[in-house]
C-alpha atoms as one frame of an Amber mdcrd trajectory, in Angstrom:
protein
  65.536 157.055  22.187  68.049 159.354  23.806  71.798 158.684  23.521  73.563
 157.148  26.505  76.608 159.116  27.627  77.791 156.659  30.283  77.303 152.923
  30.795  75.402 153.715  34.007  72.747 155.802  32.178  69.252 154.353  32.212
  67.917 152.690  29.121  64.433 153.554  27.844  63.129 150.254  29.206  64.629
 150.879  32.662  63.252 154.432  32.716  59.776 153.185  31.767  59.890 150.947
  34.864  61.373 153.587  37.203  59.442 156.718  36.276  56.063 155.621  37.721
  57.784 154.815  41.053  58.996 158.409  41.539  56.793 160.830  43.477  54.887
 163.480  41.545  56.796 166.729  40.944  56.005 169.393  43.556  54.741 171.788
  40.899  52.032 169.260  39.985  50.713 168.725  43.522  47.887 170.603  45.257
  50.299 172.514  47.487  52.304 173.559  44.459  55.964 174.294  44.184  58.658
 175.498  41.855  59.093 173.704  38.548  61.914 171.201  38.486  65.213 172.695
  37.430  66.674 169.459  36.008  64.973 166.534  34.282  64.351 163.621  36.634
  65.999 161.123  34.332  69.254 163.094  34.406  69.153 163.165  38.216  68.633
 159.391  38.341  71.478 158.937  35.824  73.770 161.123  37.960  72.980 159.094
  41.095  73.601 155.843  39.236  76.905 157.219  37.881  78.171 158.110  41.368
  77.065 154.761  42.823  78.650 152.868  39.920  81.971 154.723  40.206  82.046
 154.492  44.006  81.376 150.751  43.881  84.233 150.231  41.430  86.608 152.341
  43.539  87.054 155.052  40.926  85.534 157.739  43.176  87.862 157.460  46.135
  89.038 160.496  48.074  92.285 162.009  46.843  95.362 160.906  48.741  97.211
 164.174  48.238  96.037 167.713  48.711  96.378 170.145  45.813  99.936 171.470
  45.495 101.378 168.878  47.896 104.716 167.244  47.352 104.621 163.732  46.020
 104.116 161.190  48.769 102.622 163.670  51.225  99.156 162.612  52.310  96.497
 165.259  52.895  95.610 163.324  56.049  99.056 164.153  57.499  97.970 167.731
  58.158  99.871 170.862  57.259 103.550 170.688  56.480 105.800 171.772  59.329
 107.300 175.219  58.903 111.042 175.389  58.387 111.424 177.386  61.600 109.061
 175.199  63.646 109.677 175.157  67.375 110.116 171.897  69.195 107.269 170.390
  71.217 109.080 171.284  74.453 109.377 174.933  73.439 105.686 175.037  72.464
 104.646 173.448  75.767 106.745 175.959  77.726 105.235 178.866  75.788 101.754
 177.536  76.437 102.459 177.155  80.167 103.794 180.702  80.312 100.661 182.002
  78.593  98.410 180.242  81.122 100.508 181.571  83.985  99.829 185.154  82.799
  96.102 184.566  82.413  93.959 186.255  85.051  92.056 184.163  87.553  88.370
 183.815  86.724  86.048 185.818  88.961  83.934 183.695  91.235  80.328 184.705
  92.011
């Protein structure tokens, strides 16, 4: 019996029921393939861990980005610069840029 690290890990009885349902490893088929890098039971345990934590709400996305001030959501986008121009100034600059753009050549 192997030790369980998390409550979501499979027991020996559960693994005995699950293992025959998994497809044969690629390295054991006629076409062949690379040997498996990680034991199948550990992969199943990892999937069960993520599903268990997501279902309980413990694996939610972070609400703040790294290094953000408290209360600033990462969904709010980048912080405004201290010397940010107003929306009117930005719109005028954009209009001026388009006015200087050359006309497209027509075939």
